[in-house]
């Protein structure tokens, strides 16, 4: 066995995996805060009309399309003494912090132009951090099983970030502060957390720049090959659907909990906390299941269970937190598996593409999957808020809305996620990049890498390169 093959067979040390997962802390916390609290904050507390909020979030997602692809291409072409994805990780944090700061300081009744501008800045930071993190993970963990494990750890650590940010409005309410003050406190927490997490990752994780076949250039047909690849195209469709389902649910969660289930803001956040905390167990547990029955079959199983649980939510007793806790917990347990496994599957496709094209494509592939998730988030807010607005639902009226409007809120909350998640599961019928195929691709890559110039170096924590070991 070559030294490269032996390295591929080794599992990533848990300490390294945990340090690397630190970026997930602010990313998952911000994702939760934006998806659940920020749209409702601008609509109910800042006084921005529902249609304007929907248009702003939807427009930002559309503008993100070319930006995501450009970032992915740029990352894959970056090769410095400080690393490839490490450098981009450092670049992303300031954008996230600036955009979030400007959104938090927005005055009452700001227009769509202000929202779009600073949402774009914030999401640019999110995109850079998320793309560099996922692409770096694909090069850090080498095997089919270890990738499922690493992405499971990343998700579990991300849940900790989400839990801490979600605890903030709960504590603020107990201290007598209002809902708007709780949302702003969440934002300031994220502004402080982002640079700390980035420092842990940059200083605590090595980076291997994948060896590439000399003379290979990126051509338009290479991009078309990636988009039309039977495995990658399925992953993109699945990722869009399984992101749109929970994203749809998240966009309506606060309004549904308050106006249909009659929970206070604090009670709604306690239940959401149970949903999120379940991911600490769910992410690694479902990643382990995927190593036994394959990643794509696990996603299909998760989709079925998630849908069944979601259908039961409207039948739970209104205003009773204890009876709702188990259902929210197990729904959250399953929901964590979607992102974990689609990202781990993308890493397997990245290997297959590097074998075919001779160049690293992880950044571009993760740009495409991140893009589908962002589109899903924007579309969810655009569609749900747009539908509710047309049905006569007014978030500022709360439970004083008409019974028909409250019923429309409930149906939107349940039906949309179930339909999209099950469509995502259906897209995986016939998926072929199994563990056996992934292992064969990795074997061929190791053999080819052993014949290339071994100067593709391991980037140390100081940014200095040292020559990779020659084949044994």
Short mmCIF file of C-alpha atoms in Angstrom, two decimals:
data_model
loop_
_atom_site.label_atom_id
_atom_site.label_comp_id
_atom_site.label_asym_id
_atom_site.label_seq_id
_atom_site.Cartn_x
_atom_site.Cartn_y
_atom_site.Cartn_z
CA UNK A 1 0.00 0.00 0.00
CA UNK A 2 1.33 3.48 -0.85
CA UNK A 3 1.73 6.13 1.79
CA UNK A 4 -1.10 8.06 0.15
CA UNK A 5 -3.40 5.06 0.33
CA UNK A 6 -2.46 4.46 3.94
CA UNK A 7 -3.28 8.07 4.75
CA UNK A 8 -6.65 7.66 3.06
CA UNK A 9 -7.44 4.65 5.21
CA UNK A 10 -6.75 6.46 8.50
CA UNK A 11 -9.61 8.06 10.36
CA UNK A 12 -9.38 11.74 11.11
CA UNK A 13 -8.50 12.24 14.81
CA UNK A 14 -11.50 13.31 16.86
CA UNK A 15 -9.62 16.30 18.28
CA UNK A 16 -8.87 17.59 14.78
CA UNK A 17 -12.45 16.97 13.65
CA UNK A 18 -13.84 18.91 16.62
CA UNK A 19 -11.49 21.85 16.07
CA UNK A 20 -12.34 21.94 12.38
CA UNK A 21 -16.06 21.86 13.15
CA UNK A 22 -15.85 25.21 15.00
CA UNK A 23 -16.94 27.13 11.88
CA UNK A 24 -20.28 25.33 12.18
CA UNK A 25 -20.99 27.17 15.45
CA UNK A 26 -21.75 30.62 13.97
CA UNK A 27 -22.99 29.23 10.64
CA UNK A 28 -25.70 27.04 12.11
CA UNK A 29 -26.61 29.63 14.72
CA UNK A 30 -26.97 32.29 12.03
CA UNK A 31 -28.96 29.97 9.77
CA UNK A 32 -31.43 29.36 12.58
CA UNK A 33 -31.64 33.01 13.59
CA UNK A 34 -32.18 34.20 10.01
CA UNK A 35 -34.62 31.48 8.98
CA UNK A 36 -36.78 31.56 12.10
CA UNK A 37 -36.46 35.00 13.68
CA UNK A 38 -35.20 37.59 11.20
CA UNK A 39 -38.10 37.62 8.68
CA UNK A 40 -40.65 37.73 11.49
CA UNK A 41 -38.56 40.42 13.26
CA UNK A 42 -38.64 42.75 10.26
CA UNK A 43 -42.34 42.10 9.63
CA UNK A 44 -43.69 42.25 13.19
CA UNK A 45 -41.20 44.49 15.03
CA UNK A 46 -39.66 46.80 12.43
CA UNK A 47 -42.94 47.20 10.55
CA UNK A 48 -41.77 46.12 7.10
CA UNK A 49 -44.75 44.77 5.07
CA UNK A 50 -44.85 41.01 4.49
CA UNK A 51 -44.61 41.47 0.72
CA UNK A 52 -41.48 43.61 1.10
CA UNK A 53 -39.79 41.09 3.43
CA UNK A 54 -40.64 38.26 1.03
CA UNK A 55 -39.35 40.21 -1.97
CA UNK A 56 -36.10 41.16 -0.22
CA UNK A 57 -35.21 37.63 0.85
CA UNK A 58 -36.25 36.18 -2.51
CA UNK A 59 -34.25 38.75 -4.47
CA UNK A 60 -31.11 38.11 -2.45
CA UNK A 61 -31.33 34.40 -3.20
CA UNK A 62 -31.59 35.11 -6.93
CA UNK A 63 -28.58 37.43 -6.85
CA UNK A 64 -26.69 34.71 -4.98
CA UNK A 65 -26.80 32.40 -8.00
CA UNK A 66 -23.81 33.78 -9.95
CA UNK A 67 -21.98 34.77 -6.77
CA UNK A 68 -21.99 31.20 -5.41
CA UNK A 69 -20.61 29.75 -8.64
CA UNK A 70 -17.92 32.43 -8.90
CA UNK A 71 -16.84 31.80 -5.31
CA UNK A 72 -16.62 28.06 -5.89
CA UNK A 73 -14.50 28.49 -9.01
CA UNK A 74 -12.29 31.02 -7.25
CA UNK A 75 -11.69 28.71 -4.28
CA UNK A 76 -10.74 25.75 -6.46
CA UNK A 77 -8.19 27.89 -8.31
CA UNK A 78 -6.63 29.31 -5.14
CA UNK A 79 -3.28 27.84 -4.10
CA UNK A 80 -1.16 29.83 -1.67
CA UNK A 81 1.46 29.05 0.96
CA UNK A 82 -1.23 29.74 3.53
CA UNK A 83 -3.53 27.17 2.00
CA UNK A 84 -6.57 27.13 -0.25
CA UNK A 85 -9.71 26.99 1.88
CA UNK A 86 -7.99 28.33 5.02
CA UNK A 87 -7.44 31.66 3.29
CA UNK A 88 -11.08 31.95 2.22
CA UNK A 89 -12.24 31.08 5.73
CA UNK A 90 -10.45 34.18 7.00
CA UNK A 91 -12.00 36.34 4.29
CA UNK A 92 -15.61 35.34 5.02
CA UNK A 93 -15.99 36.40 8.66
CA UNK A 94 -15.77 40.22 8.20
CA UNK A 95 -18.53 40.23 5.58
CA UNK A 96 -20.83 38.22 7.83
CA UNK A 97 -20.18 40.52 10.78
CA UNK A 98 -20.70 43.77 8.84
CA UNK A 99 -23.93 42.66 7.16
CA UNK A 100 -25.42 41.39 10.40
CA UNK A 101 -24.47 44.60 12.22
CA UNK A 102 -26.22 46.77 9.63
CA UNK A 103 -29.37 44.61 9.77
CA UNK A 104 -29.47 44.83 13.56
CA UNK A 105 -29.22 48.62 13.50
CA UNK A 106 -31.99 49.05 10.90
CA UNK A 107 -34.61 51.64 11.84
CA UNK A 108 -38.34 51.12 11.82
CA UNK A 109 -39.89 50.79 8.36
CA UNK A 110 -36.67 50.42 6.33
CA UNK A 111 -37.20 49.71 2.65
CA UNK A 112 -36.40 46.75 0.46
CA UNK A 113 -33.21 48.40 -0.87
CA UNK A 114 -31.66 48.53 2.60
CA UNK A 115 -32.67 44.94 3.38
CA UNK A 116 -31.38 43.59 0.06
CA UNK A 117 -28.02 45.40 0.34
CA UNK A 118 -27.13 44.21 3.80
CA UNK A 119 -28.64 40.76 3.41
CA UNK A 120 -26.34 40.39 0.40
CA UNK A 121 -23.29 41.42 2.42
CA UNK A 122 -24.19 39.07 5.26
CA UNK A 123 -24.92 36.17 2.92
CA UNK A 124 -21.66 36.76 1.05
CA UNK A 125 -19.85 36.11 4.33
CA UNK A 126 -22.02 33.07 5.00
CA UNK A 127 -21.35 31.72 1.50
CA UNK A 128 -17.59 32.12 1.78
CA UNK A 129 -17.45 30.47 5.20
CA UNK A 130 -19.80 27.63 4.30
CA UNK A 131 -18.19 26.84 0.94
CA UNK A 132 -14.66 26.89 2.28
CA UNK A 133 -15.70 24.79 5.28
CA UNK A 134 -17.43 22.07 3.27
CA UNK A 135 -14.78 21.94 0.54
CA UNK A 136 -12.02 21.79 3.15
CA UNK A 137 -13.89 18.94 4.86
CA UNK A 138 -14.00 16.99 1.59
CA UNK A 139 -10.19 17.07 1.43
CA UNK A 140 -9.71 16.51 5.15
CA UNK A 141 -11.67 13.23 5.40
CA UNK A 142 -10.71 10.77 2.68
CA UNK A 143 -12.99 7.73 2.94
CA UNK A 144 -16.75 7.20 2.37
CA UNK A 145 -17.30 6.33 6.04
CA UNK A 146 -15.02 9.00 7.51
CA UNK A 147 -16.77 11.71 5.51
CA UNK A 148 -20.12 10.71 6.95
CA UNK A 149 -18.50 10.80 10.40
CA UNK A 150 -16.87 14.23 9.89
CA UNK A 151 -20.00 15.86 8.51
CA UNK A 152 -21.94 14.32 11.40
CA UNK A 153 -19.51 15.92 13.88
CA UNK A 154 -19.74 19.25 12.05
CA UNK A 155 -23.53 19.13 12.26
CA UNK A 156 -23.50 18.18 15.96
CA UNK A 157 -21.14 21.07 16.77
CA UNK A 158 -23.33 23.35 14.68
CA UNK A 159 -26.31 22.33 16.77
CA UNK A 160 -24.46 23.55 19.87
CA UNK A 161 -24.16 26.94 18.20
CA UNK A 162 -27.85 26.90 17.35
CA UNK A 163 -28.77 25.91 20.90
CA UNK A 164 -26.78 28.72 22.47
CA UNK A 165 -28.24 31.36 20.15
CA UNK A 166 -31.75 30.02 20.69
CA UNK A 167 -31.33 30.18 24.46
CA UNK A 168 -30.74 33.93 24.25
CA UNK A 169 -34.36 35.06 23.54
CA UNK A 170 -35.62 32.56 26.13
CA UNK A 171 -33.38 34.08 28.82
CA UNK A 172 -34.17 37.60 27.63
CA UNK A 173 -37.90 36.96 27.98
CA UNK A 174 -37.42 35.65 31.51
CA UNK A 175 -35.52 38.84 32.34
CA UNK A 176 -38.41 40.95 31.08
CA UNK A 177 -37.04 42.01 27.70
CA UNK A 178 -39.16 42.09 24.56
CA UNK A 179 -38.98 39.88 21.48
CA UNK A 180 -37.15 42.49 19.39
CA UNK A 181 -34.47 42.93 22.05
CA UNK A 182 -33.98 39.16 22.12
CA UNK A 183 -33.41 39.05 18.36
CA UNK A 184 -30.87 41.88 18.54
CA UNK A 185 -29.03 40.10 21.37
CA UNK A 186 -28.80 37.00 19.18
CA UNK A 187 -27.21 39.09 16.45
CA UNK A 188 -24.57 40.59 18.72
CA UNK A 189 -23.72 37.14 20.03
CA UNK A 190 -23.08 35.96 16.46
CA UNK A 191 -20.90 38.98 15.68
CA UNK A 192 -18.65 38.05 18.61
CA UNK A 193 -18.72 34.28 17.98
CA UNK A 194 -17.74 34.35 14.28
CA UNK A 195 -14.10 35.52 14.61
CA UNK A 196 -13.47 33.23 17.59
CA UNK A 197 -14.68 30.16 15.68
CA UNK A 198 -12.67 31.07 12.58
CA UNK A 199 -9.50 31.44 14.66
CA UNK A 200 -9.97 27.95 16.15
CA UNK A 201 -10.34 26.39 12.68
CA UNK A 202 -7.47 28.26 11.05
CA UNK A 203 -5.03 27.58 13.87
CA UNK A 204 -6.15 24.04 14.71
CA UNK A 205 -6.60 22.26 11.38
CA UNK A 206 -4.06 21.15 8.75
CA UNK A 207 -4.93 21.49 5.07
CA UNK A 208 -3.93 19.24 2.22
CA UNK A 209 -4.04 20.79 -1.23
CA UNK A 210 -5.09 17.96 -3.54
CA UNK A 211 -2.66 17.03 -6.29
CA UNK A 212 -3.84 17.82 -9.79
CA UNK A 213 -2.95 16.53 -13.22
CA UNK A 214 -0.58 19.11 -14.81
CA UNK A 215 -1.92 21.14 -17.73
CA UNK A 216 -5.60 20.57 -16.97
CA UNK A 217 -7.75 23.67 -17.46
CA UNK A 218 -11.35 24.33 -16.55
CA UNK A 219 -13.50 24.36 -19.67
CA UNK A 220 -17.18 25.09 -20.17
CA UNK A 221 -17.85 21.46 -20.97
CA UNK A 222 -16.32 20.50 -17.60
CA UNK A 223 -18.94 22.65 -15.89
CA UNK A 224 -21.68 21.08 -18.00
CA UNK A 225 -20.34 17.65 -17.12
CA UNK A 226 -20.63 18.48 -13.43
CA UNK A 227 -24.16 19.85 -13.70
CA UNK A 228 -25.40 16.93 -15.82
CA UNK A 229 -23.57 14.19 -13.94
CA UNK A 230 -26.21 11.65 -12.93
CA UNK A 231 -25.05 11.55 -9.32
CA UNK A 232 -24.51 15.28 -8.84
CA UNK A 233 -27.75 16.28 -10.55
CA UNK A 234 -29.66 13.97 -8.21
CA UNK A 235 -27.90 15.43 -5.17
CA UNK A 236 -28.79 18.95 -6.30
CA UNK A 237 -32.45 18.06 -6.71
CA UNK A 238 -32.53 16.26 -3.39
CA UNK A 239 -30.76 19.09 -1.61
CA UNK A 240 -33.21 21.62 -3.05
CA UNK A 241 -36.22 19.61 -1.92
CA UNK A 242 -35.03 18.61 1.57
CA UNK A 243 -33.85 22.19 2.20
CA UNK A 244 -37.10 23.71 0.96
CA UNK A 245 -39.18 21.51 3.29
CA UNK A 246 -37.55 22.47 6.63
CA UNK A 247 -36.91 26.00 5.32
CA UNK A 248 -40.62 26.38 4.63
CA UNK A 249 -41.38 25.13 8.12
CA UNK A 250 -38.79 27.46 9.69
CA UNK A 251 -40.16 30.55 7.92
CA UNK A 252 -43.60 29.97 9.48
CA UNK A 253 -42.59 28.42 12.80
CA UNK A 254 -42.84 31.49 15.05
CA UNK A 255 -46.12 32.62 13.49
CA UNK A 256 -47.59 29.08 13.57
CA UNK A 257 -46.53 28.50 17.18
CA UNK A 258 -47.91 31.83 18.35
CA UNK A 259 -51.14 32.12 16.39
CA UNK A 260 -52.23 28.50 15.80
CA UNK A 261 -50.73 26.63 18.75
CA UNK A 262 -51.14 29.58 21.19
CA UNK A 263 -47.59 29.39 22.56
CA UNK A 264 -45.78 32.43 23.91
CA UNK A 265 -42.51 33.45 22.26
CA UNK A 266 -40.58 31.83 25.08
CA UNK A 267 -42.55 28.57 24.84
CA UNK A 268 -42.08 28.46 21.07
CA UNK A 269 -38.34 28.89 21.54
CA UNK A 270 -38.25 26.13 24.18
CA UNK A 271 -39.85 23.74 21.67
CA UNK A 272 -37.52 24.92 18.94
CA UNK A 273 -34.65 24.32 21.35
CA UNK A 274 -35.78 20.69 21.73
CA UNK A 275 -35.93 20.40 17.91
CA UNK A 276 -32.39 21.76 17.60
CA UNK A 277 -30.86 19.92 20.58
CA UNK A 278 -32.05 16.64 19.08
CA UNK A 279 -29.55 17.23 16.29
CA UNK A 280 -26.64 16.74 18.69
CA UNK A 281 -27.69 13.11 18.87
CA UNK A 282 -29.33 12.87 15.46
CA UNK A 283 -26.42 14.06 13.32
CA UNK A 284 -23.81 11.49 14.42
CA UNK A 285 -26.43 8.75 14.87
CA UNK A 286 -27.77 9.14 11.33
CA UNK A 287 -24.23 9.42 9.97
CA UNK A 288 -23.53 6.05 11.62
CA UNK A 289 -26.68 4.56 10.08
CA UNK A 290 -25.47 5.79 6.70
CA UNK A 291 -22.26 3.78 7.05
CA UNK A 292 -24.41 0.66 7.47
CA UNK A 293 -27.16 1.06 4.86
CA UNK A 294 -25.60 3.77 2.61
CA UNK A 295 -26.09 7.53 2.64
CA UNK A 296 -28.83 7.79 0.01
CA UNK A 297 -31.00 5.08 1.58
CA UNK A 298 -30.68 6.81 4.94
CA UNK A 299 -31.90 10.09 3.42
CA UNK A 300 -34.95 8.30 2.01
CA UNK A 301 -35.68 6.75 5.40
CA UNK A 302 -35.31 10.11 7.13
CA UNK A 303 -37.70 11.80 4.69
CA UNK A 304 -40.46 9.27 5.41
CA UNK A 305 -40.11 9.55 9.18
CA UNK A 306 -39.86 13.34 9.14
CA UNK A 307 -43.05 13.66 7.08
CA UNK A 308 -45.04 11.34 9.31
CA UNK A 309 -44.03 13.27 12.43
CA UNK A 310 -44.78 16.63 10.85
CA UNK A 311 -48.31 15.58 9.93
CA UNK A 312 -49.08 14.94 13.62
CA UNK A 313 -48.08 18.42 14.81
CA UNK A 314 -51.45 20.20 14.29
CA UNK A 315 -53.22 17.50 16.31
CA UNK A 316 -51.19 18.14 19.45
CA UNK A 317 -52.97 19.98 22.32
CA UNK A 318 -52.70 23.74 21.87
CA UNK A 319 -50.71 25.66 24.45
CA UNK A 320 -49.28 22.49 26.03
CA UNK A 321 -45.48 22.52 25.79
CA UNK A 322 -44.89 19.13 27.44
CA UNK A 323 -47.07 17.15 25.01
CA UNK A 324 -45.36 18.82 22.04
CA UNK A 325 -41.79 18.22 23.22
CA UNK A 326 -41.37 14.56 22.11
CA UNK A 327 -42.68 15.18 18.60
CA UNK A 328 -40.48 18.26 18.11
CA UNK A 329 -37.47 16.38 19.47
CA UNK A 330 -37.78 13.41 17.11
CA UNK A 331 -38.59 15.66 14.16
CA UNK A 332 -35.38 17.58 14.85
CA UNK A 333 -33.46 14.33 15.30
CA UNK A 334 -34.35 13.31 11.75
CA UNK A 335 -34.05 16.75 10.17
CA UNK A 336 -30.32 16.98 10.96
CA UNK A 337 -29.63 14.04 8.67
CA UNK A 338 -30.62 15.84 5.47
CA UNK A 339 -27.78 18.35 5.37
CA UNK A 340 -25.20 15.99 6.86
CA UNK A 341 -25.69 13.27 4.28
CA UNK A 342 -26.16 15.38 1.16
CA UNK A 343 -22.90 17.19 1.97
CA UNK A 344 -21.09 13.90 2.61
CA UNK A 345 -22.45 12.57 -0.70
CA UNK A 346 -21.14 15.69 -2.46
CA UNK A 347 -17.65 14.92 -1.15
CA UNK A 348 -17.85 11.50 -2.82
CA UNK A 349 -18.85 13.15 -6.11
CA UNK A 350 -15.90 15.56 -5.73
CA UNK A 351 -13.54 12.58 -5.73
CA UNK A 352 -15.22 11.16 -8.82
CA UNK A 353 -14.94 14.52 -10.61
CA UNK A 354 -11.26 14.89 -9.70
CA UNK A 355 -10.66 11.44 -11.12
CA UNK A 356 -12.42 12.38 -14.37
CA UNK A 357 -11.17 15.95 -14.83
CA UNK A 358 -7.82 15.93 -13.04
CA UNK A 359 -8.60 19.08 -11.03
CA UNK A 360 -10.07 19.88 -7.63
CA UNK A 361 -13.76 20.76 -7.98
CA UNK A 362 -14.89 20.65 -4.33
CA UNK A 363 -15.42 24.39 -4.08
CA UNK A 364 -17.60 24.46 -7.19
CA UNK A 365 -19.60 21.41 -6.14
CA UNK A 366 -20.30 22.83 -2.70
CA UNK A 367 -21.16 26.17 -4.29
CA UNK A 368 -23.87 24.35 -6.20
CA UNK A 369 -25.26 22.54 -3.15
CA UNK A 370 -25.04 25.66 -0.99
CA UNK A 371 -26.81 27.54 -3.75
CA UNK A 372 -29.70 25.09 -3.78
CA UNK A 373 -30.05 25.45 -0.02
CA UNK A 374 -30.06 29.23 -0.27
CA UNK A 375 -32.55 29.22 -3.11
CA UNK A 376 -34.74 26.93 -1.03
CA UNK A 377 -34.54 29.30 1.96
CA UNK A 378 -35.41 32.33 -0.14
CA UNK A 379 -38.17 30.57 -2.05
CA UNK A 380 -39.66 29.28 1.21
CA UNK A 381 -39.93 32.79 2.66
CA UNK A 382 -41.13 34.24 -0.64
CA UNK A 383 -43.82 31.60 -1.17
CA UNK A 384 -45.05 31.21 2.40
CA UNK A 385 -45.24 34.91 3.19
CA UNK A 386 -46.71 35.62 -0.23
CA UNK A 387 -49.41 32.97 0.17
CA UNK A 388 -50.31 34.13 3.68
CA UNK A 389 -50.50 37.73 2.54
CA UNK A 390 -52.96 36.77 -0.21
CA UNK A 391 -55.00 34.71 2.23
CA UNK A 392 -55.49 37.77 4.40
CA UNK A 393 -53.16 36.74 7.23
CA UNK A 394 -51.53 39.68 9.06
CA UNK A 395 -48.64 38.85 11.44
CA UNK A 396 -49.23 42.02 13.44
CA UNK A 397 -52.80 40.91 14.25
CA UNK A 398 -51.60 37.61 15.69
CA UNK A 399 -54.46 35.49 17.05
CA UNK A 400 -56.93 38.21 16.07
CA UNK A 401 -56.68 37.03 12.44
CA UNK A 402 -59.80 35.43 10.96
CA UNK A 403 -60.26 31.65 11.51
CA UNK A 404 -59.77 31.15 7.77
CA UNK A 405 -56.43 32.96 7.85
CA UNK A 406 -55.28 30.90 10.89
CA UNK A 407 -56.31 27.70 9.11
CA UNK A 408 -54.35 28.78 6.02
CA UNK A 409 -51.34 29.33 8.27
CA UNK A 410 -51.61 25.78 9.65
CA UNK A 411 -52.04 24.14 6.26
CA UNK A 412 -49.11 26.06 4.80
CA UNK A 413 -46.93 25.04 7.74
CA UNK A 414 -47.61 21.32 7.31
CA UNK A 415 -48.37 20.58 3.67
CA UNK A 416 -45.44 22.38 2.04
CA UNK A 417 -42.63 20.62 3.96
CA UNK A 418 -44.18 17.15 3.57
CA UNK A 419 -44.59 17.50 -0.19
CA UNK A 420 -41.06 18.77 -0.82
CA UNK A 421 -39.26 16.34 1.50
CA UNK A 422 -40.96 13.33 -0.07
CA UNK A 423 -40.14 14.62 -3.56
CA UNK A 424 -36.51 14.78 -2.44
CA UNK A 425 -36.60 11.16 -1.31
CA UNK A 426 -38.05 10.11 -4.66
CA UNK A 427 -35.10 11.74 -6.48
CA UNK A 428 -32.73 9.21 -4.89
CA UNK A 429 -34.34 6.14 -6.42
CA UNK A 430 -31.60 4.58 -8.55
CA UNK A 431 -28.68 6.55 -7.06
CA UNK A 432 -25.45 4.66 -7.81
CA UNK A 433 -22.51 6.25 -5.98
CA UNK A 434 -22.46 3.62 -3.23
CA UNK A 435 -19.73 2.87 -0.70
CA UNK A 436 -18.17 0.29 -3.04
CA UNK A 437 -18.02 2.72 -5.95
CA UNK A 438 -16.64 5.50 -3.72
CA UNK A 439 -13.90 3.17 -2.44
CA UNK A 440 -12.94 2.24 -5.99
CA UNK A 441 -12.73 5.91 -7.00
CA UNK A 442 -10.55 6.63 -3.98
CA UNK A 443 -8.25 3.70 -4.84
CA UNK A 444 -7.75 4.99 -8.38
CA UNK A 445 -7.07 8.51 -7.10
CA UNK A 446 -4.47 7.24 -4.65
CA UNK A 447 -2.73 5.28 -7.41
CA UNK A 448 -2.68 8.28 -9.73
CA UNK A 449 -1.58 10.68 -6.99
CA UNK A 450 1.37 8.42 -6.24
CA UNK A 451 2.65 8.93 -9.80
CA UNK A 452 2.34 12.74 -9.73
CA UNK A 453 4.80 15.32 -8.44
CA UNK A 454 4.73 14.89 -4.65
CA UNK A 455 5.14 18.62 -4.04
CA UNK A 456 1.40 18.92 -3.42
CA UNK A 457 2.13 19.81 0.15
CA UNK A 458 0.56 19.62 3.56
CA UNK A 459 -0.01 23.15 4.82
CA UNK A 460 1.06 23.41 8.43
CA UNK A 461 -0.54 25.59 11.08
CA UNK A 462 2.05 28.28 10.41
CA UNK A 463 1.27 28.33 6.69
CA UNK A 464 4.62 26.79 5.73
CA UNK A 465 4.64 23.95 3.21
CA UNK A 466 6.59 20.78 3.64
CA UNK A 467 7.06 18.10 1.03
CA UNK A 468 4.55 15.29 1.14
CA UNK A 469 5.97 11.79 1.77
CA UNK A 470 7.01 9.91 -1.33
CA UNK A 471 5.31 6.57 -2.09
CA UNK A 472 6.59 3.70 -0.01
#
